[in-house]
Amino acid sequence: MATDAPPSTAAETPASGQAEQQPPLLSAVDPSASSSTTTSPPPLAPIRTERHPSSSSTASSFDSTCVTSPLTPGGAPGAPFRSPGAAGFGATGGGAAGVGGSGATSHDLSEELLAAGWRKFWSKRENRPYYFNKLTNQSLWEPPTAALPGVKRTLSDPAAAVPNHHHQHHQQGPSAPKRPSFGGPQALDAAWNFSVHSNCVTLERPPRRLFQPHPETELLRAQLIAKLRQHYSELCVSRENIQPPPDSFNRWLIERYLSDKGSDPLFPSDCDNELSYALFREIINDLPVRLCRPKLSADAKKQLYRYAEASKAMIESRVANPESRKIVKWNVEQTYQFLRQAKMPTYEDCLERLAHLKRTCQPHIEEAAKESVEKICTKLYHLSVEYAKKVRELQETLFKVTNPTDPWADLPPWSGDPKRRVRCYPVQICSPAPRPAAQQQLVETGCTDRMQFVRYGRDNSSQQGICRSVFAKLQQLYTLHCTEEDPSMEKFFPRLWCMLTRYQAFLGQQSQNTQAALPIPVFEAISRLFGVTFELFASPLNCYFKQYCSAFPDTDCYFGSRGPVLDFYPLEGSFEANPPFSEELMVAMVNHMENLLKEATGPLSFMVFLPDWRDPPTEALVRLEASPYNRRQTCVLPFEHSYRNGMQHCLERDEDLYVKSAHGTLIVFLQNDAGFMKWTPTSEKIKDLLIAFGQQSSHRRPQPQ
Ligand code: SAH
């Protein structure tokens, strides 16, 4: 099933007296967080919107119109949403339809509330009225007070008042108010748990100097990035006669962000080196043709023939030195001979030949194609720089920037304390004043049984669709983090639209591989067994915890993001890392983790999940295995586990939710002494973890009877 091998460096002595006392400040920020590793839900209580201790001073040190501060919710309870319970309450089926039996009595609701989807019903079980929103599937005991559903109302959800969600729908009569399904079928597989509080401690950080997201700039970015992808694709076809390697554009972006100092969050525009070696390697590797593992010997034979043909054609058509030309042609000739003579070559014979041909020809092919491929990479980068400039020009107009070289020049200095230890909190941003005009009026929405749509203006092409369960999740995240800053949630839709548009631009049509997530039972297990409360690689769309790092702080901070992982400096806490498949980012991640472990002031633990690629092993994998902080590692074998689909937020069918992993997954525990003491990866716990990896299929929605 799985291999489990403690590394040779595993012997550790417990750190004595190393764990620092938590300063009183921390318990003031989030009292519930001291027992934060538990996944059991907090008691239902009115939401408290405690500010981060510094945030009042932070906010007051700037013009309040300039600072957006999605505040830490402190001990605010998450909405009652737990995976195990979800399987129970989701089975109640489709929200509004189920409630209908009680008979609506909506006459005492205002026009505004009716238009927003609210209706009044009678609960036979509780013998009192309740309110149900057919657009969002929320239900409340108290009358709703505003058109947009807000957090206080979510927390008064009548179904949530029933303590045991597992048994709830069996106990209810047919006309009892059903638990909101938050988007129907997918709620059965609730993919998050916001009742887990953070155990991560960091230093206080100043607000980031970022422009707030604006629908106009996001729209322009989306249009320009589509154009950039198109250019890239055309360059690959016209110069090399290949389709772009799958996901290479996305990996290029991720790699570029590592050194980019430009001001645009999407378009790399100020990198150390304009040539991306990551992209160069990917394209070169697909020349002269892309090879994939053949299934049958006929496929293997065909690939061998194709590779030989393409090599010959390429070396003849490019500027290559005569020696290279001779070697390639001679090897191709040998291959033709082999194909002619061995009428029925075996699968293994063909693969062996192909490997030999590639080994001998590839260096010469690379030499011949080098200049042309470099041109693709640099052209792509130059276009990106140009597009970043266009977006910046629009931003300067929209935000009335008076000083384009430093739009933040007029803001008063930050008055926080960079030495203060605090419970981690989302990125706060300050942007040039004044805040853009009421953008929210420009966003329209609609929904179907499964999907929620948000669009900007009247243009259908700007429409974004997400599963309603994910929509409900994003509402929860937003209310958890922005209740104080935006109590009426009037900025929710524009911010949602901007975030969705950013991710759609970033991912393109299909980019599962940079977004695949761990199965839910694995998240439950790592939280329970190893005190994990935080994902280091995530997005608002795929996060399981309410605290996480993500690639885009400007759009994601309203939904709880702590910003990009390499800009995040935890001093203690227990973390999970499932990075996108970018070699450069993975190596940077290992470096970052080792530095953090060196500097940690309390227990620090990283559980890293990486593809077990060993042919040859990736640099990140080698570094992780050899790390002095590596306490233990284990591996789940290929095809014996699955990941959640990278497009889980907009899937049309539940059946596509899990994708079998064709590679093994290596799990490595990097911990300092105190982290090892506190969250020891014992054999017992590892066994539980591996069992959780095998459970994701049983976690799926039961088939309808
Ligand atoms: N949170 C899930 C899915 C991880 S997929 C899990 O832990 O299993 C990897 C995620 O990392 C993607 O959502 C991607 O957008 C995000 N990502 C990319 N670059 C990042 C960065 N620099 N910092 C943090 N997250 C990043």
XYZ file of C-alpha atoms and ligand atoms in Angstrom:
731
model
C 0.000 0.000 0.000
C 2.381 2.648 1.217
C 5.966 2.951 2.195
C 6.812 4.610 5.461
C 10.434 5.333 6.177
C 11.806 7.543 8.918
C 14.845 9.314 7.499
C 18.239 8.791 8.986
C 18.086 12.226 10.602
C 15.013 11.300 12.591
C 16.622 11.074 16.042
C 15.665 14.223 17.884
C 15.860 15.469 21.403
C 12.940 17.442 22.761
C 13.666 21.114 23.073
C 13.593 22.029 26.720
C 12.005 25.289 27.677
C 12.169 26.472 24.118
C 8.512 27.221 23.576
C 7.966 30.850 24.389
C 5.175 31.973 26.618
C 2.366 33.319 24.507
C 2.126 37.014 25.173
C -1.189 38.142 26.647
C -1.797 39.898 23.380
C -2.396 36.615 21.617
C -5.160 35.440 23.832
C -6.698 38.861 23.517
C -6.788 38.483 19.774
C -8.285 35.068 19.628
C -9.116 33.464 22.923
C -10.527 30.394 21.322
C -7.364 29.808 19.430
C -5.423 28.394 22.354
C -7.300 25.176 21.794
C -7.237 25.810 18.140
C -6.134 22.436 16.907
C -9.491 20.905 17.564
C -11.868 20.470 14.670
C -14.941 20.372 16.864
C -17.195 23.340 16.165
C -17.323 26.316 18.474
C -20.635 26.984 20.204
C -23.012 29.006 18.133
C -22.835 32.558 19.329
C -23.323 36.005 17.896
C -20.346 36.929 15.817
C -17.705 39.049 17.473
C -15.818 41.267 15.153
C -12.822 41.949 17.304
C -10.227 43.971 15.581
C -6.734 42.868 15.313
C -5.125 44.820 18.183
C -3.096 46.864 15.820
C -5.776 47.465 13.294
C -7.442 50.351 15.012
C -4.180 52.214 15.103
C -3.401 51.058 11.607
C -6.672 52.198 10.236
C -6.466 55.514 11.969
C -3.018 56.158 10.662
C -4.413 56.399 7.142
C -7.322 58.105 5.613
C -10.075 55.611 6.253
C -11.018 55.712 2.620
C -7.605 54.406 1.691
C -7.203 51.345 3.852
C -9.116 48.170 3.365
C -8.628 45.930 6.279
C -10.319 42.586 6.228
C -10.044 42.137 9.946
C -9.226 39.058 11.897
C -12.409 37.703 13.289
C -10.736 36.841 16.543
C -12.839 34.248 18.231
C -15.630 34.624 15.763
C -17.243 31.285 15.265
C -17.312 29.930 11.782
C -20.686 29.126 10.370
C -21.787 25.649 11.408
C -20.226 23.870 8.531
C -18.419 20.628 9.117
C -17.589 17.923 6.680
C -18.920 14.946 8.617
C -22.156 16.767 9.366
C -22.352 17.936 5.835
C -23.038 14.475 4.577
C -26.050 14.424 6.822
C -27.588 17.752 6.184
C -26.815 17.885 2.509
C -28.982 14.867 2.016
C -31.993 17.008 2.645
C -31.688 18.003 -0.955
C -32.529 21.092 -2.796
C -33.155 24.028 -0.542
C -36.046 26.072 -1.767
C -37.961 23.211 -3.252
C -37.862 21.351 0.036
C -39.248 24.262 1.974
C -42.164 24.811 -0.244
C -44.315 22.345 1.618
C -44.671 24.677 4.568
C -46.446 27.251 2.517
C -44.972 30.681 2.011
C -46.429 33.707 3.724
C -44.289 36.451 2.306
C -46.728 39.352 2.549
C -44.949 41.038 5.487
C -41.560 41.263 3.762
C -40.446 44.422 2.014
C -40.174 44.625 -1.750
C -36.444 44.820 -1.418
C -36.253 41.600 0.602
C -38.645 39.795 -1.737
C -36.549 40.840 -4.700
C -33.472 39.571 -2.879
C -35.074 36.129 -2.655
C -36.435 36.140 0.934
C -39.717 34.356 1.758
C -41.432 33.634 5.035
C -42.414 30.060 6.024
C -43.870 28.238 8.980
C -41.858 25.634 10.917
C -44.178 22.911 12.153
C -41.504 21.353 14.266
C -40.601 24.566 16.082
C -44.060 26.049 15.749
C -42.838 29.457 14.684
C -42.102 31.325 11.457
C -38.790 31.308 9.725
C -37.305 32.988 6.675
C -35.719 31.348 3.686
C -33.747 32.885 0.847
C -34.379 30.980 -2.359
C -31.413 32.570 -4.103
C -28.804 31.771 -1.485
C -30.493 28.880 0.354
C -30.047 30.622 3.690
C -32.621 30.279 6.430
C -33.145 32.455 9.492
C -35.317 32.583 12.548
C -35.340 36.378 12.698
C -36.669 38.513 9.865
C -33.898 39.495 7.487
C -33.045 43.152 7.643
C -31.165 43.876 4.429
C -31.232 42.660 0.880
C -27.881 40.934 0.989
C -27.542 38.055 3.394
C -24.962 38.836 6.043
C -23.140 36.881 8.657
C -25.360 37.559 11.628
C -28.239 36.119 9.787
C -26.263 33.126 8.627
C -25.447 32.367 12.219
C -29.043 32.442 13.244
C -29.747 29.759 10.712
C -32.646 27.774 12.196
C -31.313 24.441 11.103
C -28.059 25.214 12.853
C -29.960 25.437 16.117
C -30.375 21.677 15.944
C -27.251 20.337 17.617
C -26.751 17.090 15.774
C -26.655 17.636 12.038
C -26.159 13.987 11.335
C -29.571 13.084 12.629
C -31.299 16.245 11.843
C -33.069 15.421 8.664
C -34.247 12.054 9.883
C -35.883 13.671 12.864
C -37.532 16.417 10.909
C -41.015 16.109 9.597
C -41.478 16.639 5.892
C -42.530 20.213 6.440
C -39.805 21.176 8.873
C -37.410 23.866 7.709
C -34.623 22.074 5.977
C -31.039 22.905 6.522
C -29.810 25.198 3.755
C -28.061 23.050 1.234
C -25.779 25.888 0.072
C -25.991 24.926 -3.495
C -27.436 21.461 -3.537
C -25.437 18.371 -4.375
C -21.926 19.583 -3.681
C -22.768 20.583 -0.123
C -22.791 16.882 0.632
C -19.096 17.007 0.249
C -18.474 20.194 2.248
C -14.928 20.944 1.357
C -13.957 23.292 4.178
C -14.042 23.654 7.930
C -13.930 27.195 9.213
C -14.305 26.193 12.830
C -10.583 25.391 12.958
C -8.831 28.430 14.404
C -5.312 29.389 13.520
C -2.402 28.332 15.740
C -0.040 30.439 13.663
C 1.880 33.291 15.267
C 3.601 35.973 13.195
C 4.932 39.468 13.666
C 2.657 42.402 13.056
C 2.855 43.587 9.467
C 2.090 46.941 7.856
C -0.689 47.116 5.267
C 0.534 46.154 1.792
C 0.865 48.869 -0.817
C -1.535 47.443 -3.329
C -4.342 48.822 -5.436
C -7.731 47.543 -4.399
C -9.249 45.294 -7.022
C -11.513 47.144 -9.422
C -13.816 45.510 -12.003
C -12.510 47.764 -14.785
C -8.871 46.806 -14.270
C -9.754 43.155 -13.726
C -11.702 43.106 -16.966
C -8.762 44.596 -18.831
C -6.379 42.067 -17.238
C -8.645 39.204 -18.267
C -8.789 40.434 -21.856
C -5.058 41.018 -22.064
C -4.072 37.703 -20.537
C -6.302 35.875 -23.018
C -4.442 37.754 -25.741
C -1.089 36.823 -24.197
C -2.017 33.134 -24.081
C -3.089 33.340 -27.699
C 0.214 34.971 -28.689
C 2.129 32.279 -26.851
C 0.191 29.542 -28.549
C 0.763 31.103 -31.972
C 4.470 31.489 -31.288
C 4.777 27.801 -30.394
C 2.958 26.763 -33.545
C 4.635 29.165 -35.955
C 8.169 28.780 -34.624
C 8.290 25.178 -33.459
C 5.209 23.595 -34.984
C 4.022 22.341 -31.577
C 1.123 23.133 -29.305
C 2.240 24.818 -26.066
C 3.133 22.173 -23.461
C 0.057 21.723 -21.210
C -0.034 24.189 -18.303
C 3.337 25.650 -19.316
C 1.908 29.168 -19.483
C 0.631 28.854 -15.904
C 3.882 27.435 -14.667
C 5.651 30.298 -16.426
C 3.538 32.791 -14.458
C 4.251 30.991 -11.174
C 7.971 30.876 -11.876
C 8.045 34.530 -12.930
C 6.327 35.649 -9.710
C 9.319 34.335 -7.765
C 11.526 37.184 -8.930
C 8.999 39.742 -10.163
C 9.201 43.133 -8.497
C 6.705 44.772 -10.847
C 3.505 46.356 -9.619
C 1.009 44.171 -11.458
C -0.297 41.128 -9.579
C -0.954 39.135 -12.756
C 1.490 40.242 -15.470
C 5.160 39.699 -14.616
C 6.928 42.926 -15.540
C 10.133 43.317 -13.525
C 11.967 40.004 -13.287
C 15.673 39.413 -12.673
C 16.077 37.677 -15.999
C 13.765 38.158 -18.950
C 14.394 34.613 -20.102
C 12.527 32.016 -18.086
C 14.608 28.832 -17.989
C 11.588 26.961 -16.672
C 9.603 27.752 -19.808
C 12.614 27.260 -22.054
C 13.084 23.744 -20.648
C 9.421 22.870 -21.046
C 9.302 23.861 -24.713
C 12.639 22.270 -25.557
C 11.519 19.071 -23.921
C 8.602 18.851 -26.364
C 10.853 19.192 -29.416
C 10.859 18.010 -32.079
C 7.549 16.366 -31.020
C 5.804 15.797 -27.737
C 6.213 12.233 -26.507
C 3.749 10.577 -24.199
C 3.827 7.104 -22.738
C 2.378 4.780 -25.408
C -0.298 2.275 -24.449
C 0.314 -0.481 -27.010
C 3.224 -1.574 -29.153
C 1.557 -0.068 -32.228
C 1.505 3.333 -30.493
C 5.126 2.893 -29.448
C 6.098 2.106 -33.024
C 4.200 5.113 -34.323
C 5.864 7.426 -31.795
C 9.293 6.112 -32.697
C 8.612 6.801 -36.351
C 7.214 10.270 -35.642
C 10.163 11.216 -33.484
C 12.642 10.074 -36.154
C 10.829 11.980 -38.908
C 10.523 15.159 -36.874
C 14.177 15.065 -35.785
C 15.324 14.760 -39.346
C 13.061 17.557 -40.531
C 14.162 19.850 -37.746
C 17.894 19.345 -38.117
C 17.607 19.927 -41.862
C 15.588 23.099 -41.570
C 17.598 24.855 -38.826
C 21.044 26.321 -38.661
C 23.005 23.427 -37.150
C 26.644 22.475 -37.273
C 27.512 19.736 -39.771
C 28.571 17.296 -37.066
C 25.184 17.552 -35.320
C 23.401 17.107 -38.614
C 25.432 13.988 -39.367
C 24.738 12.402 -35.962
C 20.995 13.027 -36.061
C 20.624 11.789 -39.638
C 22.672 8.683 -38.962
C 20.571 7.782 -35.906
C 17.348 8.430 -37.766
C 18.559 6.182 -40.588
C 19.309 3.438 -38.051
C 15.784 3.789 -36.686
C 14.240 3.443 -40.148
C 16.281 0.308 -40.677
C 15.095 -1.110 -37.374
C 11.479 -0.377 -38.270
C 11.860 -1.972 -41.697
C 13.613 -5.075 -40.453
C 11.651 -5.816 -37.269
C 8.195 -6.228 -38.781
C 6.500 -6.780 -35.426
C 8.742 -5.042 -32.875
C 7.715 -5.522 -29.256
C 6.562 -2.667 -27.054
C 9.786 -2.812 -25.023
C 11.961 -2.820 -28.162
C 10.247 0.285 -29.461
C 10.539 2.101 -26.134
C 14.193 1.202 -25.858
C 14.846 2.475 -29.375
C 12.945 5.644 -28.698
C 14.879 6.306 -25.498
C 18.139 5.722 -27.349
C 17.149 7.978 -30.227
C 16.086 10.757 -27.888
C 19.274 10.453 -25.854
C 21.504 10.722 -28.892
C 19.559 13.340 -30.869
C 18.174 15.622 -28.181
C 21.354 17.630 -27.426
C 21.700 18.444 -31.124
C 18.016 19.276 -31.505
C 18.279 21.583 -28.508
C 21.304 23.340 -29.909
C 19.516 23.861 -33.223
C 16.291 25.136 -31.610
C 17.813 27.123 -28.746
C 17.727 30.571 -30.275
C 14.217 30.242 -31.566
C 12.837 28.933 -28.250
C 14.584 31.713 -26.353
C 12.817 34.165 -28.617
C 9.435 32.682 -27.658
C 10.262 33.134 -23.974
C 11.544 36.682 -24.235
C 8.738 37.769 -26.573
C 6.204 36.471 -24.078
C 7.873 38.404 -21.283
C 8.057 41.644 -23.281
C 4.373 41.424 -24.126
C 3.640 40.865 -20.458
C 5.599 44.006 -19.541
C 3.627 45.959 -22.128
C 0.287 44.679 -20.798
C 1.254 45.455 -17.210
C 1.854 49.039 -18.351
C -1.588 49.242 -19.944
C -3.252 48.042 -16.755
C -1.225 50.495 -14.722
C -2.339 53.397 -16.911
C -5.964 52.486 -16.367
C -5.357 52.122 -12.636
C -3.819 55.555 -12.427
C -6.872 57.051 -14.100
C -9.377 55.135 -11.996
C -7.662 55.765 -8.692
C -6.838 59.391 -9.450
C -3.198 58.835 -8.762
C -1.436 62.176 -8.591
C 2.034 60.750 -8.262
C 2.393 57.831 -10.709
C 5.921 56.942 -9.594
C 4.819 56.504 -5.996
C 1.035 56.577 -5.608
C 1.430 55.845 -1.865
C 3.691 58.864 -1.247
C 0.971 60.877 0.481
C -0.042 58.231 2.992
C 1.070 58.740 6.594
C 3.576 56.220 7.914
C 2.440 53.000 9.556
C 2.165 53.232 13.308
C 2.181 49.527 14.178
C 4.891 47.597 15.979
C 6.862 45.255 13.694
C 8.219 43.387 16.748
C 4.823 42.539 18.171
C 3.858 38.850 18.046
C 0.288 38.357 16.921
C -2.027 35.601 15.779
C -1.800 35.625 11.970
C -4.327 37.821 10.195
C -5.232 38.480 6.550
C -3.293 40.888 4.394
C -4.446 44.455 4.847
C -4.039 46.737 1.894
C -3.716 50.452 1.502
C -4.346 52.032 -1.843
C -4.146 55.472 -3.305
C -7.119 57.668 -2.403
C -9.842 58.178 -3.190
C -11.538 54.836 -3.264
C -13.147 54.156 -6.626
C -16.797 55.022 -7.132
C -19.492 52.570 -6.085
C -18.480 49.710 -8.328
C -20.932 47.293 -6.765
C -23.810 48.810 -8.706
C -22.233 47.584 -11.865
C -22.356 43.891 -11.023
C -25.341 41.706 -11.787
C -26.048 38.157 -10.640
C -28.211 35.166 -11.377
C -28.267 31.472 -10.546
C -29.403 27.999 -11.543
C -29.901 24.896 -9.397
C -26.211 24.247 -9.329
C -24.400 27.416 -10.308
C -24.252 31.015 -9.171
C -23.365 33.638 -11.760
C -21.813 37.015 -11.239
C -21.240 39.358 -14.097
C -19.975 42.856 -14.594
C -22.286 45.228 -16.409
C -24.366 43.871 -19.251
C -21.644 42.017 -21.042
C -22.282 38.262 -20.971
C -18.664 37.476 -21.727
C -17.740 38.899 -18.324
C -19.956 36.371 -16.558
C -18.347 34.154 -13.932
C -20.027 30.973 -12.763
C -19.269 29.003 -9.597
C -21.005 26.173 -7.818
C -23.497 27.495 -5.312
C -21.822 25.568 -2.520
C -18.600 27.453 -3.250
C -20.542 30.694 -3.466
C -21.895 30.038 0.038
C -18.368 29.237 1.221
C -17.093 32.545 -0.153
C -19.921 34.383 1.591
C -18.850 32.774 4.841
C -15.211 33.652 4.310
C -16.139 37.213 3.455
C -18.356 37.671 6.473
C -15.698 36.170 8.712
C -13.106 38.623 7.481
C -14.955 41.749 6.377
C -17.959 42.136 8.655
C -16.553 45.193 10.335
C -15.177 46.807 7.221
C -18.248 46.097 5.088
C -21.161 45.277 7.433
C -23.849 45.542 4.779
C -21.772 43.452 2.368
C -22.262 45.984 -0.376
C -18.770 45.344 -1.694
C -19.155 41.587 -1.615
C -20.247 41.067 -5.225
C -17.676 43.336 -6.882
C -14.904 41.811 -4.791
C -16.175 38.331 -5.541
C -16.340 39.103 -9.239
C -12.817 40.518 -9.248
C -11.429 37.484 -7.406
C -13.191 35.024 -9.724
C -12.079 36.931 -12.786
C -8.497 36.964 -11.516
C -8.472 33.199 -11.075
C -10.128 32.604 -14.388
C -7.479 34.774 -16.022
C -4.726 32.982 -14.119
C -5.990 29.480 -14.842
C -7.254 29.869 -18.394
C -9.678 27.276 -19.632
C -8.180 24.245 -17.934
C -5.399 24.256 -15.426
C -6.139 21.508 -13.010
C -2.557 20.693 -12.278
C -1.675 23.874 -10.478
C -4.818 23.731 -8.322
C -5.357 20.074 -7.370
C -6.197 19.809 -3.668
C -5.857 17.158 -0.989
C -8.964 15.067 -0.311
C -11.207 16.266 2.521
C -10.573 13.231 4.794
C -6.864 14.039 4.563
C -7.470 17.618 5.711
C -9.599 16.307 8.561
C -6.862 13.852 9.507
C -3.944 16.311 9.428
C -5.921 18.776 11.513
C -6.816 16.116 14.092
C -3.491 14.266 14.165
C -0.895 16.963 13.586
C -2.615 20.166 14.688
C -2.583 21.623 11.164
C -4.704 24.778 10.935
C -3.292 26.492 7.864
C -2.664 25.823 4.136
C 0.454 27.429 2.725
C -0.708 27.032 -0.887
C -4.326 27.768 -1.567
C -6.933 30.090 -3.015
C -10.295 31.226 -1.655
C -11.767 28.643 -4.035
C -9.887 25.584 -2.777
C -8.960 26.424 0.823
C -10.116 24.037 3.539
C -9.178 26.288 6.467
C -10.193 29.914 6.828
C -6.530 30.906 7.148
C -4.229 30.256 4.210
C -1.658 31.747 1.839
C -2.490 32.436 -1.786
C -0.956 33.931 -4.900
C -3.056 37.135 -5.079
C -3.210 39.183 -1.875
C -5.128 42.073 -3.453
C -8.157 40.034 -4.538
C -7.961 37.270 -1.913
C -7.425 39.250 1.319
C -11.162 39.895 1.661
C -11.595 36.125 1.775
C -8.911 35.565 4.419
C -5.653 35.217 2.475
C -2.397 35.919 4.296
C -0.687 36.609 0.947
C 1.917 34.630 -1.023
C 3.738 31.966 0.929
C 7.194 33.419 0.375
C 6.080 36.752 1.889
C 4.704 35.027 4.960
C 6.865 34.571 8.048
C 5.248 32.429 10.738
C 7.122 32.073 14.038
C 5.146 29.086 15.196
C 2.219 26.903 14.158
C 1.434 23.766 12.217
C 1.100 24.013 8.434
C 0.228 21.956 5.380
C 1.865 22.623 2.005
C 0.667 21.184 -1.277
C 2.442 23.427 -3.806
C 1.555 23.742 -7.483
C 3.822 21.708 -9.735
C 6.467 24.306 -10.410
C 9.973 23.129 -9.678
C 11.297 26.611 -8.987
C 8.519 27.396 -6.521
C 8.979 24.069 -4.754
C 12.691 24.704 -4.256
C 12.004 28.250 -3.050
C 9.447 26.793 -0.645
C 12.002 24.394 0.883
C 14.506 27.249 1.313
C 11.846 29.404 2.925
C 10.736 26.664 5.307
C 14.277 25.906 6.406
C 14.905 29.593 7.121
C 11.684 29.826 9.108
C 12.573 26.714 11.095
C 15.935 28.241 11.903
C 14.316 31.453 13.166
C 11.249 29.943 14.863
C 10.430 31.075 18.398
C 7.993 28.262 19.193
C 6.817 24.922 17.835
C 6.853 25.007 14.047
C 5.824 22.185 11.749
C 5.379 21.834 7.983
C 3.702 18.850 6.378
C 4.758 18.922 2.754
C 2.975 16.948 0.017
C 5.004 16.579 -3.173
C 4.843 14.415 -6.292
C 7.203 11.500 -5.786
C 9.016 12.133 -9.067
C 12.259 10.137 -9.080
C 13.171 9.702 -12.684
C 15.231 11.794 -12.064
C 14.251 13.134 -8.605
C 13.308 16.801 -8.551
C 15.587 19.199 -6.714
C 12.881 20.013 -4.164
C 12.425 16.344 -3.384
C 16.145 15.796 -2.892
C 16.379 18.889 -0.680
C 13.405 17.851 1.437
C 14.701 14.352 1.993
C 18.111 15.641 2.992
C 16.850 18.478 5.175
C 18.126 18.475 8.774
C 14.541 19.282 9.824
C 13.100 16.190 8.132
C 11.654 14.130 11.004
C 9.795 11.573 9.028
C 8.536 10.842 5.537
C 6.044 8.528 4.006
C 4.712 7.870 0.540
C 1.340 7.062 -0.997
C 1.671 5.029 -4.168
C 0.451 6.046 -7.640
C -3.144 5.141 -8.517
C -3.867 4.359 -4.862
C -5.039 7.838 -4.024
C -6.762 10.817 -5.605
C -6.732 14.591 -5.505
C -9.654 16.975 -5.644
C -10.107 18.378 -9.107
C -8.310 21.705 -9.581
C -11.511 23.162 -11.030
C -13.643 21.984 -8.109
C -15.255 25.414 -7.800
C -16.985 25.281 -11.163
C -17.485 21.581 -11.934
C -20.650 20.649 -13.766
C -20.716 17.085 -12.392
C -19.947 15.646 -8.963
C -18.449 12.605 -10.661
C -15.447 14.682 -11.720
C -14.632 15.836 -8.198
C -11.793 13.403 -7.551
C -8.982 12.614 -9.958
C -6.757 9.536 -9.529
C -3.146 10.438 -9.057
C -0.839 8.925 -11.635
C 2.168 9.785 -9.480
C 3.055 8.806 -5.945
C 2.763 11.463 -3.255
C 5.634 11.977 -0.866
C 4.726 13.405 2.543
C 7.571 14.971 4.504
C 7.456 16.407 8.027
C 9.816 19.350 8.483
C 9.791 20.335 12.162
C 11.949 22.108 14.698
C 12.499 20.394 18.056
C 9.499 22.018 19.715
C 7.334 21.249 16.675
C 8.444 17.633 16.747
C 7.628 17.421 20.472
C 4.186 18.910 20.008
C 3.102 17.270 16.761
C 5.196 14.087 16.662
C 4.567 12.037 13.511
C 4.247 8.673 15.240
C 3.738 5.440 13.286
C 0.212 5.243 14.660
C -0.702 8.675 13.335
C 0.933 8.013 9.981
C -1.202 4.895 9.666
C -4.335 6.968 10.283
C -3.202 9.502 7.722
C -2.691 6.856 5.045
C -6.110 5.422 5.788
C -7.562 8.906 5.252
C -5.857 9.021 1.843
C -7.725 5.894 0.870
C -11.059 7.294 1.934
C -11.839 9.986 -0.493
C -13.995 7.840 -2.714
C -16.179 6.801 0.204
C -16.516 10.487 1.048
C -18.357 11.158 -2.140
C -22.017 11.788 -2.378
C -23.989 8.580 -2.125
C -25.625 7.657 -5.401
C -29.318 8.514 -5.512
C -31.505 5.467 -4.826
N -5.219 24.345 -0.807
C -5.219 23.085 -1.481
C -4.895 23.220 -2.944
C -3.441 23.547 -3.243
S -3.218 23.794 -4.997
C -4.288 22.111 -0.781
O -3.496 22.528 0.061
O -4.371 20.917 -1.063
C -1.930 24.988 -4.959
C -2.456 26.402 -4.724
O -1.350 27.261 -4.509
C -3.227 26.990 -5.898
O -4.480 27.443 -5.486
C -2.359 28.166 -6.356
O -3.109 29.247 -6.881
C -1.681 28.527 -5.054
N -0.453 29.314 -5.185
C 0.292 29.552 -6.287
N 1.338 30.328 -5.979
C 1.254 30.591 -4.657
C 2.039 31.356 -3.750
N 3.136 31.993 -4.160
N 1.650 31.405 -2.459
C 0.564 30.743 -2.029
N -0.230 30.020 -2.848
C 0.117 29.943 -4.141
